[in-house]
Coordinates of C-alpha atoms in Angstrom, one line a residue:
Chain M
X1 CA -51.0 -42.7 -125.5
X2 CA -52.6 -44.1 -122.3
X3 CA -55.4 -43.4 -119.8
X4 CA -54.2 -41.5 -116.7
X5 CA -57.2 -41.3 -114.5
X6 CA -58.8 -44.3 -112.7
X7 CA -62.3 -43.7 -114.2
X8 CA -60.8 -43.9 -117.7
X9 CA -60.0 -47.5 -116.9
X10 CA -63.6 -48.1 -116.0
X11 CA -64.7 -46.4 -119.1
X12 CA -62.7 -48.8 -121.2
X13 CA -64.4 -51.7 -119.5
X14 CA -67.9 -50.4 -120.3
X15 CA -69.9 -53.0 -122.1
X16 CA -67.5 -55.7 -121.1
X17 CA -67.9 -58.5 -118.5
X18 CA -66.3 -57.5 -115.2
X19 CA -66.0 -58.9 -111.6
X20 CA -67.1 -56.5 -108.9
X21 CA -65.7 -57.5 -105.5
X22 CA -67.8 -56.3 -102.6
X23 CA -66.8 -55.6 -99.0
X24 CA -69.1 -58.5 -97.8
X25 CA -67.0 -61.1 -99.7
X26 CA -69.6 -61.4 -102.5
X27 CA -68.5 -61.1 -106.1
X28 CA -70.8 -59.8 -108.8
X29 CA -70.1 -60.7 -112.3
X30 CA -71.8 -58.9 -115.2
X31 CA -71.6 -56.5 -118.1
X32 CA -70.5 -53.1 -117.0
X33 CA -73.3 -50.8 -118.1
X34 CA -72.7 -47.6 -116.1
X35 CA -70.8 -46.0 -113.2
X36 CA -70.4 -42.6 -111.7
X37 CA -67.8 -40.7 -109.6
X38 CA -69.0 -42.5 -106.4
X39 CA -68.3 -45.8 -108.3
X40 CA -72.0 -46.5 -108.0
X41 CA -72.2 -49.1 -110.7
X42 CA -74.7 -50.9 -112.8
X43 CA -74.2 -54.4 -114.2
X44 CA -76.4 -56.2 -116.7
X45 CA -76.8 -60.0 -116.8
X46 CA -75.3 -60.0 -113.3
X47 CA -74.6 -63.1 -111.2
X48 CA -73.8 -63.2 -107.5
X49 CA -70.9 -65.5 -106.6
X50 CA -69.6 -66.4 -103.2
X51 CA -66.7 -68.8 -102.4
X52 CA -66.4 -69.8 -106.0
X53 CA -70.0 -70.7 -106.4
X54 CA -72.7 -68.9 -108.4
X55 CA -75.5 -68.2 -105.9
X56 CA -78.1 -66.5 -108.2
X57 CA -78.8 -64.5 -111.2
X58 CA -79.7 -60.9 -110.6
X59 CA -80.4 -59.5 -114.1
X60 CA -79.6 -55.8 -113.9
X61 CA -78.0 -54.7 -110.6
X62 CA -77.4 -51.3 -109.2
X63 CA -74.5 -51.4 -106.7
X64 CA -73.8 -48.6 -104.3
X65 CA -70.2 -47.5 -104.8
X66 CA -69.1 -47.6 -101.1
X67 CA -69.6 -51.3 -100.9
X68 CA -67.1 -52.0 -103.7
X69 CA -63.5 -53.1 -103.2
X70 CA -62.4 -53.5 -106.8
X71 CA -63.5 -54.1 -110.4
X72 CA -61.5 -56.2 -112.8
X73 CA -62.1 -58.0 -116.1
X74 CA -64.1 -61.3 -115.8
Chain Q
X1 CA -35.3 -30.7 -104.4
X2 CA -38.0 -33.0 -103.0
X3 CA -41.6 -33.8 -103.3
X4 CA -43.7 -32.3 -100.5
X5 CA -47.2 -33.7 -101.1
X6 CA -48.3 -37.2 -100.6
X7 CA -49.7 -37.6 -104.1
X8 CA -46.3 -36.5 -105.5
X9 CA -44.9 -39.8 -104.0
X10 CA -47.6 -41.8 -105.8
X11 CA -46.9 -39.9 -109.0
X12 CA -43.2 -41.0 -108.8
X13 CA -44.4 -44.6 -108.5
X14 CA -46.5 -44.4 -111.7
X15 CA -45.5 -47.1 -114.1
X16 CA -43.7 -49.0 -111.4
X17 CA -44.6 -52.2 -109.5
X18 CA -46.3 -51.5 -106.2
X19 CA -47.9 -53.3 -103.3
X20 CA -51.4 -52.0 -102.4
X21 CA -52.5 -53.2 -99.0
X22 CA -56.3 -53.4 -98.5
X23 CA -58.3 -53.2 -95.4
X24 CA -59.5 -56.8 -95.9
X25 CA -55.9 -58.1 -95.4
X26 CA -55.5 -58.7 -99.2
X27 CA -52.4 -57.4 -101.0
X28 CA -52.6 -56.4 -104.6
X29 CA -49.3 -56.2 -106.5
X30 CA -49.2 -54.6 -109.9
X31 CA -48.0 -51.8 -112.1
X32 CA -49.4 -48.4 -110.9
X33 CA -51.3 -47.0 -113.9
X34 CA -53.5 -44.3 -112.4
X35 CA -54.8 -42.8 -109.2
X36 CA -56.9 -39.8 -108.2
X37 CA -57.4 -37.6 -105.1
X38 CA -59.7 -40.3 -103.5
X39 CA -56.8 -42.7 -104.0
X40 CA -58.9 -44.7 -106.4
X41 CA -56.2 -46.6 -108.1
X42 CA -55.7 -48.7 -111.2
X43 CA -53.1 -51.5 -111.4
X44 CA -52.1 -53.4 -114.5
X45 CA -50.8 -57.0 -114.5
X46 CA -52.3 -57.2 -111.0
X47 CA -52.0 -60.2 -108.7
X48 CA -54.0 -60.8 -105.5
X49 CA -52.0 -62.0 -102.6
X50 CA -53.1 -63.2 -99.2
X51 CA -50.9 -64.5 -96.3
X52 CA -47.9 -64.6 -98.5
X53 CA -49.5 -66.6 -101.3
X54 CA -50.6 -65.5 -104.8
X55 CA -54.3 -66.2 -105.1
X56 CA -55.0 -65.2 -108.6
X57 CA -54.1 -62.9 -111.5
X58 CA -56.5 -60.0 -112.1
X59 CA -55.1 -58.3 -115.2
X60 CA -56.2 -54.7 -114.9
X61 CA -57.8 -53.8 -111.5
X62 CA -59.7 -50.7 -110.5
X63 CA -59.5 -50.3 -106.7
X64 CA -61.8 -48.0 -104.7
X65 CA -59.6 -45.7 -102.7
X66 CA -61.4 -46.1 -99.3
X67 CA -60.4 -49.8 -99.2
X68 CA -56.6 -49.0 -99.3
X69 CA -54.4 -48.8 -96.2
X70 CA -51.0 -48.1 -98.0
X71 CA -49.1 -48.3 -101.2
X72 CA -45.4 -49.1 -101.3
X73 CA -42.8 -50.3 -103.9
X74 CA -43.1 -54.0 -104.7
Chain D
X1 CA -44.5 -18.4 -79.7
X2 CA -46.2 -21.8 -80.4
X3 CA -48.0 -23.7 -83.0
X4 CA -51.8 -23.6 -82.7
X5 CA -53.0 -25.9 -85.4
X6 CA -52.7 -29.6 -85.5
X7 CA -51.0 -29.7 -88.9
X8 CA -48.3 -27.3 -87.6
X9 CA -47.3 -30.1 -85.2
X10 CA -47.0 -32.5 -88.2
X11 CA -45.0 -29.9 -90.1
X12 CA -42.5 -29.6 -87.3
X13 CA -42.1 -33.4 -87.5
X14 CA -41.3 -33.3 -91.2
X15 CA -38.0 -35.1 -92.0
X16 CA -37.9 -36.7 -88.5
X17 CA -38.6 -40.3 -87.6
X18 CA -42.2 -40.9 -86.4
X19 CA -44.5 -43.7 -85.4
X20 CA -47.7 -43.9 -87.4
X21 CA -50.3 -46.0 -85.6
X22 CA -52.9 -47.6 -87.9
X23 CA -56.5 -48.8 -87.1
X24 CA -55.5 -52.4 -87.9
X25 CA -53.0 -52.4 -85.0
X26 CA -50.0 -52.0 -87.2
X27 CA -47.3 -49.4 -86.5
X28 CA -45.3 -47.9 -89.3
X29 CA -42.0 -46.2 -88.3
X30 CA -40.3 -44.0 -90.8
X31 CA -39.1 -40.5 -91.8
X32 CA -42.1 -38.2 -92.3
X33 CA -41.8 -37.0 -95.9
X34 CA -45.2 -35.5 -96.6
X35 CA -48.8 -35.2 -95.4
X36 CA -51.9 -33.4 -96.5
X37 CA -55.2 -32.2 -94.9
X38 CA -56.7 -35.7 -95.1
X39 CA -53.6 -36.9 -93.2
X40 CA -52.6 -38.9 -96.2
X41 CA -48.9 -39.4 -95.2
X42 CA -45.7 -40.5 -96.9
X43 CA -42.9 -42.1 -94.9
X44 CA -39.4 -43.0 -96.1
X45 CA -37.3 -45.8 -94.9
X46 CA -40.5 -47.2 -93.5
X47 CA -40.7 -50.3 -91.3
X48 CA -43.9 -52.2 -90.4
X49 CA -44.2 -53.3 -86.8
X50 CA -46.8 -55.4 -85.1
X51 CA -46.9 -56.5 -81.4
X52 CA -43.4 -55.0 -80.8
X53 CA -41.8 -56.9 -83.7
X54 CA -40.5 -55.5 -87.0
X55 CA -42.3 -57.4 -89.8
X56 CA -40.8 -55.9 -92.9
X57 CA -39.1 -52.9 -94.5
X58 CA -41.3 -51.0 -96.9
X59 CA -39.0 -48.3 -98.2
X60 CA -41.2 -45.4 -99.2
X61 CA -44.9 -45.8 -98.1
X62 CA -47.9 -43.8 -99.0
X63 CA -50.5 -44.2 -96.2
X64 CA -54.2 -43.3 -96.7
X65 CA -55.1 -40.8 -94.0
X66 CA -58.4 -42.5 -92.8
X67 CA -56.5 -45.6 -91.6
X68 CA -54.3 -43.5 -89.2
X69 CA -55.0 -43.2 -85.4
X70 CA -52.1 -41.1 -84.3
X71 CA -48.6 -39.9 -85.3
X72 CA -45.9 -39.4 -82.6
X73 CA -42.1 -39.1 -82.5
X74 CA -40.3 -42.4 -82.9
Chain L
X1 CA -71.6 -15.3 -70.0
X2 CA -71.1 -18.8 -71.3
X3 CA -69.6 -20.6 -74.3
X4 CA -72.3 -21.9 -76.8
X5 CA -70.4 -23.9 -79.3
X6 CA -68.6 -27.2 -78.7
X7 CA -65.3 -26.0 -79.9
X8 CA -65.4 -23.2 -77.4
X9 CA -65.2 -25.8 -74.7
X10 CA -62.1 -27.3 -76.3
X11 CA -60.7 -23.9 -76.5
X12 CA -61.0 -23.4 -72.8
X13 CA -59.2 -26.6 -72.3
X14 CA -56.2 -25.5 -74.4
X15 CA -53.0 -25.9 -72.4
X16 CA -54.7 -28.0 -69.7
X17 CA -54.3 -31.7 -69.1
X18 CA -57.1 -33.7 -70.8
X19 CA -58.2 -37.3 -71.4
X20 CA -58.8 -38.2 -75.0
X21 CA -60.8 -41.4 -75.4
X22 CA -60.3 -43.3 -78.7
X23 CA -62.6 -45.7 -80.5
X24 CA -60.0 -48.5 -80.0
X25 CA -60.5 -48.3 -76.2
X26 CA -57.2 -46.5 -75.6
X27 CA -57.0 -43.4 -73.5
X28 CA -54.5 -40.6 -74.3
X29 CA -53.7 -38.2 -71.5
X30 CA -51.8 -35.1 -72.2
X31 CA -51.7 -31.3 -72.4
X32 CA -54.1 -30.0 -75.1
X33 CA -51.9 -28.2 -77.5
X34 CA -54.1 -27.7 -80.6
X35 CA -57.3 -29.0 -82.4
X36 CA -59.2 -28.2 -85.6
X37 CA -62.7 -28.5 -86.8
X38 CA -62.2 -32.2 -87.6
X39 CA -61.2 -32.6 -84.0
X40 CA -57.7 -33.5 -85.2
X41 CA -55.9 -32.9 -81.9
X42 CA -52.4 -32.5 -80.7
X43 CA -51.3 -33.4 -77.1
X44 CA -48.0 -32.7 -75.5
X45 CA -46.4 -34.9 -72.8
X46 CA -48.9 -37.5 -73.9
X47 CA -49.3 -40.9 -72.2
X48 CA -51.1 -43.9 -73.6
X49 CA -53.4 -45.7 -71.1
X50 CA -55.4 -48.9 -71.5
X51 CA -57.5 -50.7 -68.9
X52 CA -56.3 -48.3 -66.2
X53 CA -52.6 -48.9 -66.9
X54 CA -50.1 -46.5 -68.5
X55 CA -48.7 -48.3 -71.5
X56 CA -46.1 -45.8 -72.8
X57 CA -45.1 -42.2 -73.0
X58 CA -45.6 -40.6 -76.5
X59 CA -44.2 -37.1 -76.1
X60 CA -46.1 -35.0 -78.6
X61 CA -49.0 -36.9 -80.3
X62 CA -51.1 -35.9 -83.4
X63 CA -54.4 -37.7 -83.2
X64 CA -56.7 -38.0 -86.2
X65 CA -60.1 -36.6 -85.2
X66 CA -62.3 -39.4 -86.5
X67 CA -60.7 -41.8 -84.0
X68 CA -61.8 -39.8 -81.0
X69 CA -64.9 -40.5 -78.9
X70 CA -64.6 -37.7 -76.3
X71 CA -62.3 -35.3 -74.6
X72 CA -62.6 -34.4 -70.9
X73 CA -60.4 -32.8 -68.2
X74 CA -57.8 -35.2 -66.8
Chain W
X1 CA -96.5 -23.7 -82.9
X2 CA -93.9 -26.4 -82.9
X3 CA -90.3 -27.0 -83.7
X4 CA -89.8 -28.6 -87.1
X5 CA -86.1 -29.2 -87.4
X6 CA -84.1 -31.8 -85.4
X7 CA -81.7 -29.3 -84.0
X8 CA -84.6 -27.2 -82.6
X9 CA -85.3 -30.2 -80.3
X10 CA -81.7 -30.1 -79.1
X11 CA -81.9 -26.4 -78.6
X12 CA -84.9 -26.9 -76.3
X13 CA -82.8 -29.3 -74.2
X14 CA -80.0 -26.9 -73.8
X15 CA -79.2 -26.5 -70.0
X16 CA -81.2 -29.6 -69.2
X17 CA -80.0 -33.0 -68.1
X18 CA -79.8 -35.4 -71.0
X19 CA -78.7 -39.0 -71.8
X20 CA -76.3 -39.3 -74.7
X21 CA -76.1 -42.8 -76.0
X22 CA -72.8 -43.7 -77.8
X23 CA -72.1 -46.4 -80.4
X24 CA -69.7 -48.2 -78.0
X25 CA -72.7 -48.9 -75.6
X26 CA -71.7 -46.2 -73.1
X27 CA -74.2 -43.7 -71.9
X28 CA -73.2 -40.2 -70.9
X29 CA -75.5 -38.2 -68.6
X30 CA -75.0 -34.5 -68.2
X31 CA -76.2 -31.0 -68.6
X32 CA -76.4 -30.1 -72.3
X33 CA -74.1 -27.2 -72.7
X34 CA -73.5 -26.9 -76.5
X35 CA -73.8 -28.8 -79.8
X36 CA -73.2 -28.0 -83.5
X37 CA -74.5 -29.3 -86.8
X38 CA -72.2 -32.3 -86.7
X39 CA -73.8 -33.1 -83.3
X40 CA -70.5 -32.5 -81.6
X41 CA -71.8 -32.1 -78.1
X42 CA -70.6 -30.6 -74.8
X43 CA -72.0 -31.9 -71.5
X44 CA -71.3 -30.5 -68.0
X45 CA -71.3 -32.5 -64.7
X46 CA -71.2 -35.5 -67.0
X47 CA -71.2 -39.1 -65.8
X48 CA -70.3 -42.2 -67.7
X49 CA -72.7 -45.1 -67.4
X50 CA -72.4 -48.7 -68.7
X51 CA -74.9 -51.5 -68.2
X52 CA -76.9 -49.4 -65.7
X53 CA -73.9 -48.6 -63.6
X54 CA -72.1 -45.3 -63.1
X55 CA -68.5 -45.8 -64.0
X56 CA -67.0 -42.3 -63.4
X57 CA -67.6 -38.6 -63.3
X58 CA -66.1 -36.7 -66.2
X59 CA -66.9 -33.1 -65.4
X60 CA -67.1 -31.3 -68.7
X61 CA -67.1 -33.6 -71.7
X62 CA -66.7 -32.8 -75.4
X63 CA -68.2 -35.7 -77.4
X64 CA -67.5 -36.1 -81.1
X65 CA -70.8 -36.2 -82.9
X66 CA -70.2 -39.3 -85.1
X67 CA -70.0 -41.4 -82.0
X68 CA -73.6 -40.5 -80.9
X69 CA -76.6 -42.7 -81.5
X70 CA -79.2 -40.6 -79.7
X71 CA -79.9 -37.9 -77.1
X72 CA -82.9 -37.9 -74.9
X73 CA -84.0 -36.3 -71.6
X74 CA -82.4 -37.8 -68.5
Chain U
X1 CA -100.1 -37.3 -108.4
X2 CA -97.4 -38.8 -106.2
X3 CA -94.4 -38.0 -104.2
X4 CA -91.1 -38.5 -106.0
X5 CA -88.4 -37.8 -103.5
X6 CA -87.6 -39.9 -100.5
X7 CA -87.9 -37.1 -98.0
X8 CA -91.5 -36.5 -99.3
X9 CA -92.3 -39.9 -97.9
X10 CA -90.9 -38.9 -94.5
X11 CA -92.8 -35.6 -94.7
X12 CA -96.1 -37.5 -95.1
X13 CA -95.2 -39.5 -92.0
X14 CA -94.7 -36.4 -89.9
X15 CA -96.9 -36.5 -86.7
X16 CA -97.6 -40.2 -87.2
X17 CA -96.2 -43.2 -85.3
X18 CA -93.2 -44.7 -86.9
X19 CA -90.6 -47.4 -86.3
X20 CA -87.0 -46.3 -86.7
X21 CA -84.6 -49.2 -87.1
X22 CA -81.1 -48.5 -85.9
X23 CA -77.8 -50.2 -87.0
X24 CA -77.3 -51.5 -83.4
X25 CA -80.5 -53.7 -83.8
X26 CA -82.6 -51.4 -81.6
X27 CA -86.0 -50.2 -82.8
X28 CA -87.3 -46.9 -81.7
X29 CA -91.0 -46.3 -82.0
X30 CA -92.5 -42.8 -81.6
X31 CA -94.3 -39.9 -83.2
X32 CA -92.2 -38.4 -86.0
X33 CA -91.7 -34.8 -85.1
X34 CA -88.8 -33.7 -87.3
X35 CA -86.1 -34.8 -89.6
X36 CA -83.5 -33.2 -91.8
X37 CA -81.4 -34.0 -94.9
X38 CA -79.0 -36.1 -92.9
X39 CA -82.0 -38.0 -91.6
X40 CA -81.3 -36.7 -88.1
X41 CA -84.7 -37.5 -86.7
X42 CA -86.7 -36.4 -83.6
X43 CA -89.4 -38.7 -82.1
X44 CA -91.9 -37.9 -79.4
X45 CA -93.3 -40.4 -76.9
X46 CA -90.5 -42.6 -78.0
X47 CA -90.0 -46.2 -76.8
X48 CA -86.9 -48.3 -77.2
X49 CA -87.5 -51.9 -78.4
X50 CA -85.1 -54.8 -78.8
X51 CA -85.9 -58.4 -79.8
X52 CA -89.6 -57.7 -79.7
X53 CA -89.6 -56.3 -76.1
X54 CA -90.0 -52.7 -75.0
X55 CA -86.9 -51.8 -73.0
X56 CA -87.7 -48.2 -71.8
X57 CA -89.6 -45.0 -72.5
X58 CA -87.4 -42.2 -73.8
X59 CA -89.9 -39.3 -74.1
X60 CA -88.5 -37.1 -76.8
X61 CA -85.5 -38.5 -78.6
X62 CA -83.0 -36.9 -81.0
X63 CA -81.5 -39.6 -83.3
X64 CA -78.3 -39.0 -85.3
X65 CA -79.2 -39.9 -88.9
X66 CA -76.1 -42.1 -89.7
X67 CA -77.4 -44.7 -87.1
X68 CA -80.6 -45.3 -88.9
X69 CA -81.3 -48.2 -91.3
X70 CA -85.0 -47.5 -92.1
X71 CA -88.2 -45.7 -91.1
X72 CA -91.6 -47.3 -91.6
X73 CA -95.1 -46.8 -90.2
X74 CA -95.7 -48.3 -86.7
Chain K
X1 CA -79.9 -45.7 -127.2
X2 CA -79.0 -46.7 -123.7
X3 CA -78.8 -45.3 -120.2
X4 CA -75.3 -44.3 -119.2
X5 CA -75.5 -43.2 -115.6
X6 CA -76.3 -45.5 -112.6
X7 CA -79.3 -43.4 -111.5
X8 CA -80.9 -43.9 -114.9
X9 CA -81.0 -47.6 -114.2
X10 CA -82.8 -46.9 -110.9
X11 CA -85.2 -44.5 -112.7
X12 CA -86.2 -47.3 -115.1
X13 CA -87.0 -49.4 -112.1
X14 CA -89.3 -46.8 -110.6
X15 CA -92.8 -48.3 -109.9
X16 CA -91.5 -51.8 -110.4
X17 CA -90.8 -54.5 -107.7
X18 CA -87.2 -54.5 -106.6
X19 CA -84.9 -56.3 -104.1
X20 CA -82.9 -53.9 -101.9
X21 CA -80.0 -55.8 -100.2
X22 CA -78.8 -54.2 -96.9
X23 CA -75.5 -54.3 -95.2
X24 CA -77.1 -56.1 -92.2
X25 CA -78.0 -59.1 -94.5
X26 CA -81.6 -58.2 -94.6
X27 CA -83.4 -58.0 -98.0
X28 CA -86.3 -55.6 -98.5
X29 CA -88.7 -56.3 -101.4
X30 CA -91.1 -53.7 -102.6
X31 CA -92.2 -51.3 -105.2
X32 CA -89.6 -48.6 -105.9
X33 CA -91.3 -45.4 -105.2
X34 CA -88.4 -42.9 -104.9
X35 CA -84.7 -42.4 -104.5
X36 CA -82.2 -39.6 -104.4
X37 CA -78.5 -39.1 -105.1
X38 CA -77.5 -40.6 -101.7
X39 CA -79.6 -43.7 -102.7
X40 CA -82.0 -42.9 -99.9
X41 CA -84.9 -45.1 -101.2
X42 CA -88.6 -45.4 -100.6
X43 CA -90.3 -48.7 -101.1
X44 CA -94.1 -49.3 -101.0
X45 CA -95.7 -52.7 -100.0
X46 CA -92.3 -53.5 -98.6
X47 CA -91.5 -56.9 -97.1
X48 CA -88.5 -57.7 -95.0
X49 CA -86.7 -61.0 -95.8
X50 CA -83.8 -62.7 -94.1
X51 CA -82.3 -66.1 -95.0
X52 CA -84.9 -66.7 -97.6
X53 CA -87.8 -66.2 -95.1
X54 CA -90.3 -63.3 -95.1
X55 CA -90.0 -61.7 -91.6
X56 CA -92.7 -59.0 -91.7
X57 CA -94.6 -56.6 -93.9
X58 CA -93.5 -52.9 -93.6
X59 CA -95.9 -51.1 -95.8
X60 CA -94.0 -48.0 -97.0
X61 CA -90.4 -48.0 -96.0
X62 CA -87.8 -45.2 -96.1
X63 CA -84.3 -46.7 -96.3
X64 CA -81.2 -44.6 -95.6
X65 CA -78.9 -45.0 -98.6
X66 CA -75.7 -45.8 -96.8
X67 CA -77.2 -49.1 -95.6
X68 CA -77.8 -50.4 -99.1
X69 CA -75.5 -52.8 -101.0
X70 CA -77.4 -53.3 -104.2
X71 CA -80.8 -52.9 -105.9
X72 CA -82.0 -55.4 -108.5
X73 CA -85.4 -56.5 -110.0
X74 CA -87.5 -58.8 -107.8

């Protein structure tokens, strides 16, 4: 049996380390804590990466969903 | 008999390999796992391509629908 | 007697060859298979054109409506 | 007695030749056939103009409303 | 007693000459004929201005609300 | 006791001089007359500023909410 | 027990110093006073930062939600 809806896939990733790619070419890597139907997303122990380099540690980060391109496992 | 609604076409592609073209000129190629009415889409065994070159393997990828231009068979 | 609503015009074009102009300056030419109120559109035997040159054949293509500028007969 | 709502003004222009200015600096000139509340618009005998030059004849054109800046008499 | 809602201010300007500033740096000057909650707006005796120069006379112009930055008295 | 909702903060600023920062890098300074849930905003005795210089006086200005970045006390 | 929805994370940050990153590359740092479901946000004792430099003090600032990329602890 398999998940059929996109948010099911995010739900499976809850608590796991993910890469969130943003429209401004930044990547945020962190533990997926929460998300909603707008794809507003909260990461914990989040790091900001750009061009393959870690720029800074953010701790907990609330990301507005409309800035997100994709979310995949870290 | 034929499908009349756009999402029917996506439904037929479920489980098959597709190309998802994004507004940032990236192509994602993977197995279409799930989608919803916003065209939020989940690919499995996803690869990121740019300018005809495979950039990296993503595994499972959740793509926010508003970043998508088109989806076609790979 | 004439059609009064914009989607009526698209309905008349169903099954015919159309040009779909996208915001990224690409033209998709194909047989109009399906569309919905968001103007999400499915083309069959679709080709991608740019600057007057055919770039590639897509087969069936699902196009997210918000990337479309206009649809006219091919 | 006068029209008070913006769509009334479009309604008066129905069947007349109009200029539709698009966000991509293209002008479409044609006979206003239909429109809806999203300002999705259908022109007949439409021509595409850019920088004061006619680029091509489109015949009937369905224009997605969110690409339109303004509509005025041709 | 004073108006409290933004659309009240537009209502007071009805029939008066206004400047409509657009996101593409064009100014439209005309008599405010109609508007709706999306700020779709109709001007009469409208002129298009750019960089302080009158570019052309439009007559009646329907302006899609999402292209408007602001409306002020001419 | 304190205000908890963002619009409460705007309500407290009603009648006071505010800076409205727009996405096109323009600042509008004026007396906050009215606003709504879309953040459509009306200023009175409004001035347009750019790069620290006052460009022109607008009198009353209706600003479409989606062009606004932030509103703060002048 | 843990928060499951993104807005819970913002709620925990209420009254604390946060960094709000905007789409125009500006950072606003201030005490999180209020937010709503659109992520319209009010900061107190807000400062505007750009490229690692404090540009100006804003006092209380109302930020329109659609300009926000992310919110994290300062």
